[in-house]
Tab-separated table of C-alpha atoms in Angstrom:
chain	number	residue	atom	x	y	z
A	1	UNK	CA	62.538	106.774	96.442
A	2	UNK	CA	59.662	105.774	98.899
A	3	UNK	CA	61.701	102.483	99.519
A	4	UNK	CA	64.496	103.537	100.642
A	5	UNK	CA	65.737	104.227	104.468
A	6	UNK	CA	67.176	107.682	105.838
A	7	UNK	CA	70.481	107.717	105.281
A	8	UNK	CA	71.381	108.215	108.928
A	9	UNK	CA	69.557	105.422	109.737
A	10	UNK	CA	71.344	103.695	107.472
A	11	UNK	CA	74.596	104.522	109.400
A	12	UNK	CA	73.365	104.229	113.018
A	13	UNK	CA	73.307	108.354	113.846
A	14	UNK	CA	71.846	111.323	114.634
A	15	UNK	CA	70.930	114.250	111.793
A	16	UNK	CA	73.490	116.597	113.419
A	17	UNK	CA	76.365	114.273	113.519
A	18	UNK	CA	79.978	115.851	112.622
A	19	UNK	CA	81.644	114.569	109.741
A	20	UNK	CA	83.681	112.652	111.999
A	21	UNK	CA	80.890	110.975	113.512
A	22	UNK	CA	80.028	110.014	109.718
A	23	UNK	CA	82.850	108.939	108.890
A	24	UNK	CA	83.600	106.773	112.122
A	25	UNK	CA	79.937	105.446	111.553
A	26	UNK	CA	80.910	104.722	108.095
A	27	UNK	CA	84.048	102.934	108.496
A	28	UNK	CA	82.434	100.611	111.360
A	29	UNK	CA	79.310	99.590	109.002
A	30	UNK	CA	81.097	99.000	106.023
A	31	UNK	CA	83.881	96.785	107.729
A	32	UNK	CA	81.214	94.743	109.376
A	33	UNK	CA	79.063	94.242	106.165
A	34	UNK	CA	82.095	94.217	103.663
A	35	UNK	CA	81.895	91.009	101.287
A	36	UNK	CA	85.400	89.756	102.178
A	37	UNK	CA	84.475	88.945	105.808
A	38	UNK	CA	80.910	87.973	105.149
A	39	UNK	CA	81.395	85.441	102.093
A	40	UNK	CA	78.438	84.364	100.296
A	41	UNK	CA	76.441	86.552	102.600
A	42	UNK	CA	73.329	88.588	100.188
A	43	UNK	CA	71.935	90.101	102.807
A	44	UNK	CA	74.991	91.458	104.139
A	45	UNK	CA	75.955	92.808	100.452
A	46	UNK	CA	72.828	94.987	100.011
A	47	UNK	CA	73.451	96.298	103.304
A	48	UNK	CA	76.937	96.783	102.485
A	49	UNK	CA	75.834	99.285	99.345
A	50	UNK	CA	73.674	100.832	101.251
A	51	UNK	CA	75.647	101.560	103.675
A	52	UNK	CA	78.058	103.388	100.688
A	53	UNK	CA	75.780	105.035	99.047
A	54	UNK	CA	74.348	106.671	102.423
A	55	UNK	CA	77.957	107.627	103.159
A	56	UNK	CA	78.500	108.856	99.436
A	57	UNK	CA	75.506	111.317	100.285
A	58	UNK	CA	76.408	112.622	103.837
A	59	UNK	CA	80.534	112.366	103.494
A	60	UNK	CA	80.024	115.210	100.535
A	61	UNK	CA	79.102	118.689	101.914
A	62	UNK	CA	76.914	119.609	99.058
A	63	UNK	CA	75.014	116.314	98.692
A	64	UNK	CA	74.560	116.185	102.391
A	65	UNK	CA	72.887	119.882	102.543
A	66	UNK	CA	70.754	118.980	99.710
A	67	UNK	CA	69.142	115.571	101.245
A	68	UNK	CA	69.190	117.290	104.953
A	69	UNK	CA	66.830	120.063	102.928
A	70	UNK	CA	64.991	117.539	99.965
A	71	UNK	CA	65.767	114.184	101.055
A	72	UNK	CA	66.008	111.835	98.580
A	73	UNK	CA	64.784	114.272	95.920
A	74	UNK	CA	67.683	116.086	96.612
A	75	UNK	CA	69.936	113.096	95.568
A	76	UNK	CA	68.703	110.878	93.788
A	77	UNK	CA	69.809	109.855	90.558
A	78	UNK	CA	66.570	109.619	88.687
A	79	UNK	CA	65.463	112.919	89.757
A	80	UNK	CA	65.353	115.037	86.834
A	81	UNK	CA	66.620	112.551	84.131
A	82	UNK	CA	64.541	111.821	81.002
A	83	UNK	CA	64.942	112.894	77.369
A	84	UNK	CA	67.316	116.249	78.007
A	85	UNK	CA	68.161	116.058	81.126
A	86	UNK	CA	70.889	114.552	82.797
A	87	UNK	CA	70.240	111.426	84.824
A	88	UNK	CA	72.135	111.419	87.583
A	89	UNK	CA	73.401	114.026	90.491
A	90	UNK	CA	69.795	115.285	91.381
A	91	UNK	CA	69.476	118.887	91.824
A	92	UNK	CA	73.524	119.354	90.691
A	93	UNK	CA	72.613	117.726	87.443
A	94	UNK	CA	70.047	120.243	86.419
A	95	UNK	CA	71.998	123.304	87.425
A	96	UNK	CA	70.352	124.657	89.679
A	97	UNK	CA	72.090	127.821	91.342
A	98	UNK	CA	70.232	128.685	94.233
A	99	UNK	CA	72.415	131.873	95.016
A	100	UNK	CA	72.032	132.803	91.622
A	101	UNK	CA	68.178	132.733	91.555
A	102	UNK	CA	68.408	134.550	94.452
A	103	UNK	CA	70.462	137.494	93.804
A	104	UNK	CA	68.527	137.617	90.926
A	105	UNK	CA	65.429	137.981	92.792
A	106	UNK	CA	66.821	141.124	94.500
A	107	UNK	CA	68.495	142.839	91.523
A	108	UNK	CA	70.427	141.039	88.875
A	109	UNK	CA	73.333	138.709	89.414
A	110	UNK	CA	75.889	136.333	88.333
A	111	UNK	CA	74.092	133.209	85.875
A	112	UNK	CA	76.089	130.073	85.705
A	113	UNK	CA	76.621	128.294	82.296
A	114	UNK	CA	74.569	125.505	82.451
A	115	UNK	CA	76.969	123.967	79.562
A	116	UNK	CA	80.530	124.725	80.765
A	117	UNK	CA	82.346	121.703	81.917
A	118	UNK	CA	81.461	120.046	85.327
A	119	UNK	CA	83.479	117.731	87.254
A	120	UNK	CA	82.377	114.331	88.276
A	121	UNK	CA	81.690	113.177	91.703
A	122	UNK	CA	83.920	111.045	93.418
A	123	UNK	CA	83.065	107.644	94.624
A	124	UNK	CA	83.870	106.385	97.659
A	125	UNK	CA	84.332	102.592	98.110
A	126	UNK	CA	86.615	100.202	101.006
A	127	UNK	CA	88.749	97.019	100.882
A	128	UNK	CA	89.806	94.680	103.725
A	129	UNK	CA	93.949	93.528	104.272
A	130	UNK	CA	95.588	91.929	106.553
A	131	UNK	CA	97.900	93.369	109.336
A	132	UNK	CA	101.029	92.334	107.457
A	133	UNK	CA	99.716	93.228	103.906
A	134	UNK	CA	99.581	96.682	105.090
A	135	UNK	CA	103.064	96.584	107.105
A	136	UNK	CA	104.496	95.206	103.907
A	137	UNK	CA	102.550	96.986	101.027
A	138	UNK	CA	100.240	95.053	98.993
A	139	UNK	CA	97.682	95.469	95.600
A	140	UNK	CA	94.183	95.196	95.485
A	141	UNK	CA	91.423	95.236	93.086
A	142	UNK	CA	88.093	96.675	93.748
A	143	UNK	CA	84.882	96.631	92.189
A	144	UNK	CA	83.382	99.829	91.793
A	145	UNK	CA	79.883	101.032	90.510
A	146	UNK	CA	80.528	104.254	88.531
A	147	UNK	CA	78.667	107.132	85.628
A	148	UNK	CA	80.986	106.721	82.792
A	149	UNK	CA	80.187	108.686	79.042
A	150	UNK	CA	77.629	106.344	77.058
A	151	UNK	CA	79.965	105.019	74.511
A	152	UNK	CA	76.870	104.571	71.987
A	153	UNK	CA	76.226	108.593	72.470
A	154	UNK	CA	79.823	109.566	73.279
A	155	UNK	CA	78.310	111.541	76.468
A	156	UNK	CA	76.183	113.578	74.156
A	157	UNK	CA	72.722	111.923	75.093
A	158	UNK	CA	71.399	112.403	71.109
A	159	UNK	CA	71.082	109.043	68.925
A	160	UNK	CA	74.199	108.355	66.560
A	161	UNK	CA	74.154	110.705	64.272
A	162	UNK	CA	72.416	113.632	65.616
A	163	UNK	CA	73.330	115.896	68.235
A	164	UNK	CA	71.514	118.121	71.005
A	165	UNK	CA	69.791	121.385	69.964
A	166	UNK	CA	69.990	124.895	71.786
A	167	UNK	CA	66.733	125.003	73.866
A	168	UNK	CA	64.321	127.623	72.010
A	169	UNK	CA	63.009	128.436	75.091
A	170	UNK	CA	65.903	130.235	77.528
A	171	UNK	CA	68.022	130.320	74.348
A	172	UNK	CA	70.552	128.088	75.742
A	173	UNK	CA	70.736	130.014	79.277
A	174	UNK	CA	69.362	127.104	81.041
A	175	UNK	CA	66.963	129.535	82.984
A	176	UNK	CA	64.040	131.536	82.409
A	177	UNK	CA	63.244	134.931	83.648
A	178	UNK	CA	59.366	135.820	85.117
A	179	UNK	CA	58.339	139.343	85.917
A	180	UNK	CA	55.564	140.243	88.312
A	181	UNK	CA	54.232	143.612	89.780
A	182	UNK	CA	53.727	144.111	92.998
A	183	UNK	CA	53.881	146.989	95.726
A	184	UNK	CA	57.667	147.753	95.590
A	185	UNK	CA	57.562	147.640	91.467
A	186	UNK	CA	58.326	145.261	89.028
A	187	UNK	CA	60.246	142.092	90.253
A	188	UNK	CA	62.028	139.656	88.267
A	189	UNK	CA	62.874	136.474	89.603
A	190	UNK	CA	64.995	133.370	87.465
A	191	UNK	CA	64.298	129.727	87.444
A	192	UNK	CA	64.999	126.564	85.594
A	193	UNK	CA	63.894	126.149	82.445
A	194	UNK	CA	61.297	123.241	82.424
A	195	UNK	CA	61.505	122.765	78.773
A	196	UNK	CA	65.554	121.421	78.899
A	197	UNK	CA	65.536	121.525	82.960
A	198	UNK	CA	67.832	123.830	83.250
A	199	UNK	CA	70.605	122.187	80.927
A	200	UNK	CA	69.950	124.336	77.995
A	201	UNK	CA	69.861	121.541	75.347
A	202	UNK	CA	66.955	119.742	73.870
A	203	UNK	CA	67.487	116.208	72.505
A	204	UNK	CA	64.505	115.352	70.057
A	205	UNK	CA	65.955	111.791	69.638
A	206	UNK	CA	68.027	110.580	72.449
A	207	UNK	CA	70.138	107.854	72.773
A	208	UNK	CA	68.896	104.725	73.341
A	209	UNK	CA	71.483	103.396	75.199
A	210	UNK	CA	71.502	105.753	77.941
A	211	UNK	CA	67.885	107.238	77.334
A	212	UNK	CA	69.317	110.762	76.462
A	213	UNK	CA	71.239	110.951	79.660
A	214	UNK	CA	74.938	111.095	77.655
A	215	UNK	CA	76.202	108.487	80.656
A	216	UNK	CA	75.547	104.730	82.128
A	217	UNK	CA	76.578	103.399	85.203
A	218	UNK	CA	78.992	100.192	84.836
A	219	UNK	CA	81.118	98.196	86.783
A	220	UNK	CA	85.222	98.693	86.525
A	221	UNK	CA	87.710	96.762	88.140
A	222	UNK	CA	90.193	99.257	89.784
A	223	UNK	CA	94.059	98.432	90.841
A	224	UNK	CA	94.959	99.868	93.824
A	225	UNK	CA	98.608	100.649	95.355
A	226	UNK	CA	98.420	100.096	99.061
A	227	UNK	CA	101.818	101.458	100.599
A	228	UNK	CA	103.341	99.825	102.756
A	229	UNK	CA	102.483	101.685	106.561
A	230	UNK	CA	99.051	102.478	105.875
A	231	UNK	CA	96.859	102.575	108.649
A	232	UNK	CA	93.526	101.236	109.363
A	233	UNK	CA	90.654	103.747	108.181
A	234	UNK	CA	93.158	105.680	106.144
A	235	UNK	CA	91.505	106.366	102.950
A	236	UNK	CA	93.489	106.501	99.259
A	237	UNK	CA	92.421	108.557	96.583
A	238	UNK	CA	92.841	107.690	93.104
A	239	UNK	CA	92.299	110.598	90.705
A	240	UNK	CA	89.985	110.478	87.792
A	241	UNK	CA	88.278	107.271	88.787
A	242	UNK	CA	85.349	108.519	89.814
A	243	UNK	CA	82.070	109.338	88.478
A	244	UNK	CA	82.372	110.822	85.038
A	245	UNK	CA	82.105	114.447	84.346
A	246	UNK	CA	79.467	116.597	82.443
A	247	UNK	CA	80.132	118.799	79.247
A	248	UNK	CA	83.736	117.506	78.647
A	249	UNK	CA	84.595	118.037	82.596
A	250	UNK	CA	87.091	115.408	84.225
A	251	UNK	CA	85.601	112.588	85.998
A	252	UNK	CA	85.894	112.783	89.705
A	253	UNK	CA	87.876	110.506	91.679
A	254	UNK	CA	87.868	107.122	93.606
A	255	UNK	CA	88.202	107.331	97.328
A	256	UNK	CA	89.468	103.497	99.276
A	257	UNK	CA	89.222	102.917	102.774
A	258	UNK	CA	91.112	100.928	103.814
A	259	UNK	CA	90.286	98.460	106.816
A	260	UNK	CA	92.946	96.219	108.533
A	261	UNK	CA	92.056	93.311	109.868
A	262	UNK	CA	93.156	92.397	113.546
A	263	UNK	CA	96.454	90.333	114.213
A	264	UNK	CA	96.418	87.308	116.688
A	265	UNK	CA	99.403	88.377	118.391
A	266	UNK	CA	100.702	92.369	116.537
A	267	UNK	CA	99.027	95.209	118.003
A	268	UNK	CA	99.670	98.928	116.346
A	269	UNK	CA	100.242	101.914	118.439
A	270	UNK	CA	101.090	104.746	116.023
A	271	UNK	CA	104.205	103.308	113.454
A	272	UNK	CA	105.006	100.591	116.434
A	273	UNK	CA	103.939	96.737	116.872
A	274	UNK	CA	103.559	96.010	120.108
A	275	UNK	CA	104.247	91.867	121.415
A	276	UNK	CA	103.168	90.077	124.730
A	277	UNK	CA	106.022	87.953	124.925
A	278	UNK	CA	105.539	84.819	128.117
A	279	UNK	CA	108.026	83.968	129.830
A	280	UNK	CA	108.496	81.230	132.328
A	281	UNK	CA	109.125	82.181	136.097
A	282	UNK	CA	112.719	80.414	135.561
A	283	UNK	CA	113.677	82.116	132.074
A	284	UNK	CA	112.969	85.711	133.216
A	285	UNK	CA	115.180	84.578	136.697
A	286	UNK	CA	118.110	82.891	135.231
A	287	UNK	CA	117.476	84.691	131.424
A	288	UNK	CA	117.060	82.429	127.928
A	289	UNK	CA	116.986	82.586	124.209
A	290	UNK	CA	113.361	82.359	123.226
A	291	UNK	CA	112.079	82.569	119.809
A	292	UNK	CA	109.747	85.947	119.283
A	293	UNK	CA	107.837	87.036	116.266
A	294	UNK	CA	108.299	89.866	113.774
A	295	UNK	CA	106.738	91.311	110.727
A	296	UNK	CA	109.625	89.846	108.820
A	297	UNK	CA	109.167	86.269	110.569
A	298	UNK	CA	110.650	84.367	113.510
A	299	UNK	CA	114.352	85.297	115.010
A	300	UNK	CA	115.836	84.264	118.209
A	301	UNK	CA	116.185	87.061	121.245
A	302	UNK	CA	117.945	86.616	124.452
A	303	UNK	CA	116.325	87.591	127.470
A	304	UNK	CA	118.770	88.744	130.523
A	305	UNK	CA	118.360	87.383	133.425
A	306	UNK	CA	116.519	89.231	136.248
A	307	UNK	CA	113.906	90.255	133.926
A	308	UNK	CA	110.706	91.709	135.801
A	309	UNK	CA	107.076	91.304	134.635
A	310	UNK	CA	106.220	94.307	132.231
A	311	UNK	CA	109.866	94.992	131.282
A	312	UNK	CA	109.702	96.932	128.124
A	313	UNK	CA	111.932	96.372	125.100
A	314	UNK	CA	112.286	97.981	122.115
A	315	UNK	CA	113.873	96.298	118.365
A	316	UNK	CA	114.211	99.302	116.835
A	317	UNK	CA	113.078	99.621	112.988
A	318	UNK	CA	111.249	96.421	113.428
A	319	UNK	CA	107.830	98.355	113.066
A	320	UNK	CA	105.868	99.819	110.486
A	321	UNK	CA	107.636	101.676	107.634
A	322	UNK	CA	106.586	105.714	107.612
A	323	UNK	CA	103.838	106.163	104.940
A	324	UNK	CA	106.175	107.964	101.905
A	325	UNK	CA	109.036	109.059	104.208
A	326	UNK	CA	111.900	107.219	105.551
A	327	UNK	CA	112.241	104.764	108.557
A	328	UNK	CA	110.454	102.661	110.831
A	329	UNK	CA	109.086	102.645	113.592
A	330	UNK	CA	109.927	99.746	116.065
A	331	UNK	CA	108.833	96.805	117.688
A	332	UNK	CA	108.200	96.811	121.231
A	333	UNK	CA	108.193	93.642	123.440
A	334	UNK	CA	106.166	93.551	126.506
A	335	UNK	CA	107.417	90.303	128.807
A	336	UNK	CA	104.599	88.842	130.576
A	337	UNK	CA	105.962	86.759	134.154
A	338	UNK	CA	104.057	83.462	134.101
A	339	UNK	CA	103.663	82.204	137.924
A	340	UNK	CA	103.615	78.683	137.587
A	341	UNK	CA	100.538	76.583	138.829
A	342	UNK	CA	99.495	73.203	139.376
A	343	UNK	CA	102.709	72.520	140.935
A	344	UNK	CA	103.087	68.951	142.672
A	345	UNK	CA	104.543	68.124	146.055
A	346	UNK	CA	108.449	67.465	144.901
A	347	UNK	CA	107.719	70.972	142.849
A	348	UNK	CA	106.421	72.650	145.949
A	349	UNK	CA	109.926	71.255	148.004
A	350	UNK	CA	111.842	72.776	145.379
A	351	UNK	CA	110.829	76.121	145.237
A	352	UNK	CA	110.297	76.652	149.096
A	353	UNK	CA	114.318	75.242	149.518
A	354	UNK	CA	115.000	77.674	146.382
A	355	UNK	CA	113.308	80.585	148.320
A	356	UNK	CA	115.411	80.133	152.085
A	357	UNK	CA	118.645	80.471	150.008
A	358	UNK	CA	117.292	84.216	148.854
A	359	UNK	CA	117.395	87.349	150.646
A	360	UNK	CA	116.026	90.873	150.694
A	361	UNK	CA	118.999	91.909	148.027
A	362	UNK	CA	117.517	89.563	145.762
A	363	UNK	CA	114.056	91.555	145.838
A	364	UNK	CA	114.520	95.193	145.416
A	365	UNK	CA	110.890	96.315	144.866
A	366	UNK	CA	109.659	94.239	148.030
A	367	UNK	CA	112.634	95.633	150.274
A	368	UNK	CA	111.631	99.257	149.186
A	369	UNK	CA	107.436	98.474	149.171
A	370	UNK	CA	108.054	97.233	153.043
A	371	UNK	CA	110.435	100.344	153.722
A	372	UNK	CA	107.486	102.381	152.367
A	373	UNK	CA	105.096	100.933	155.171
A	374	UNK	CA	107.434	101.193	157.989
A	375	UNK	CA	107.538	104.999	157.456
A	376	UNK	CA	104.060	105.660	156.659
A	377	UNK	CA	102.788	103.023	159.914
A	378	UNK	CA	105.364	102.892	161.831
A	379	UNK	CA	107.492	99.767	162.640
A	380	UNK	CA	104.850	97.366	164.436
């Protein structure tokens, strides 16, 4: 544990950052050091799982209150495993109930089962797609790192052929009660047992596979669904993919973010895809059919003629499909006026004749800017 960095250094903030600020931290680490845009990269791998497993810690409520109070203690995995014990989940694993040592202390109080079932915690991973991958809908397959039941133990942590006994010491309880006089009487506080820590099971031969833990950690290749819409930074979960549970509990499940990569020429505002579309000073004059570009490929669009620099139009249903609901949203071409430069002398005549044959109708924003400064300066 010595080794290893704060987790908020890990993701570039402050201790009393909201969970947004985690997550936004999160999402910009993870898509810089993700393996698909740094190939080949080692360095930017390890960072890449530590940057997960810091966010793993401080994106869950309960994990993040236990490292902000035991650091790395709090979390670890090793903390607590060994020969009847459960090796990983730190503090969770052993069942520890701080509330109900507490209201023990002062008088009695609910005492969890250390052996009822116990959900898994989820994992969270990411993948990278491109812009039209997630207009269009796409699969993936991730890697992911996660507890599953020891197959040679069958999640029981006890050699093949044995099983784990009732601790002889809290009877199975998981926790052990101490009494103590003092001024105000007898007190009588609970803590966990430190003969099963706090599981209530002893394992006198455990497994070697999974040195009496009852789970490993392996690597699964997950298919993912990505619906077509999706966003970038929206996250999917995937139920039951996650780590696996304790005592027969379901596993938890497998959260994907999901990062889009940037388009050369689409830009996304909400469920529209905006375009910069140049046109020539002559096109957007006299109008033209130009070729523009969609999500479903080229197509031809004629421009009308008078068209002004910034004119906004809209294809509609040409944008991103509505994440499980109906429609589109559209695409929304934004025509950029290109003045010409460079122009030589014959080029120069051209234009200058072109501009004595036009007249104040021909400009209606310059008539009314020049109106505008005759009544707020007067007419010299």
């Amino acid at each position: 544990m010595a080794d290893k960095r704060d987790y908020y250094e890990v993701l570039g903030i402050s201790k009393g950052a909201s969970d947004d600020e985690i997550k936004k931290a999160y999402r910009k680490a993870a898509q810089k050091y993700h393996p698909d845009l740094n190939p080949g990269d080692k360095e930017a791998e390890e960072h890449f799982k530590e940057v997960n497993e810091a966010y793993e810690v401080l994106g869950d409520k309960d994990k993040k209150a236990r490292y902000d109070q035991f650091g790395h203690a709090g979390v670890d995995p090793n903390f607590g495993g060994g020969a009847g014990g459960y090796g990983y989940g730190g503090f969770d694993g052993m069942d520890i109930d701080l509330g109900d040592i507490f209201s023990s202390f002062f008088g009695g109080g609910r005492r969890s089962n250390p052996n009822a079932p116990r959900q898994g915690s989820d994992v969270n991973t990411s993948t990278v797609i491109d812009f039209i991958e997630s207009a269009k809908g796409c699969k993936k397959t991730v890697d992911v790192r996660v507890v599953e039941n020891c197959h040679e133990c069958h999640g029981s942590g006890a050699a093949p052929g044995t099983s784990p006994k009732t601790c002889p010491t809290c009877n199975g309880r998981g926790q052990v009660t101490t009494q103590r006089r003092t001024p105000f009487g007898v007190m009588q506080t609970q803590s966990p047992c430190s003969s099963c820590q706090g599981t209530g099971k002893v394992i006198d031969n455990p497994c070697r596979k999974c040195n009496g833990t009852g789970h490993v950690k392996n690597t699964q290749k997950v298919g993912i669904n990505i619906p077509a819409g999706i966003d970038d930074g929206q996250i999917i979960s995937i139920r039951g993919k996650g780590n696996a549970g304790k005592n027969g509990g379901p596993a938890g499940d497998l959260n994907v973010q999901v990062n889009v990569r940037a388009h050369p020429i689409f830009t996304r505002k909400g469920y529209d895809i905006w375009v910069d579309v140049p046109l020539t000073y002559a096109a957007a004059a006299l109008g033209a059919t130009i070729t523009i570009p969609t999500i479903d490929g080229k197509q031809d669009y004629i421009v009308k003629d008078g068209t002004q620099p910034n004119d906004i139009i809209r294809l509609k249903g040409k944008g991103f499909p509505y994440v499980n609901g109906r429609g589109c949203g559209d695409e929304v071409l934004n025509f950029i006026v290109e003045v010409p430069k460079g122009l030589n002398a014959e080029q120069k005549k051209k234009l200058k004749e072109f501009e004595e044959t036009t007249s104040e109708s021909n400009y209606k924003g310059r008539k009314a800017f020049y109106e505008k400064v005759k009544k707020a300066f007067g007419k010299d």
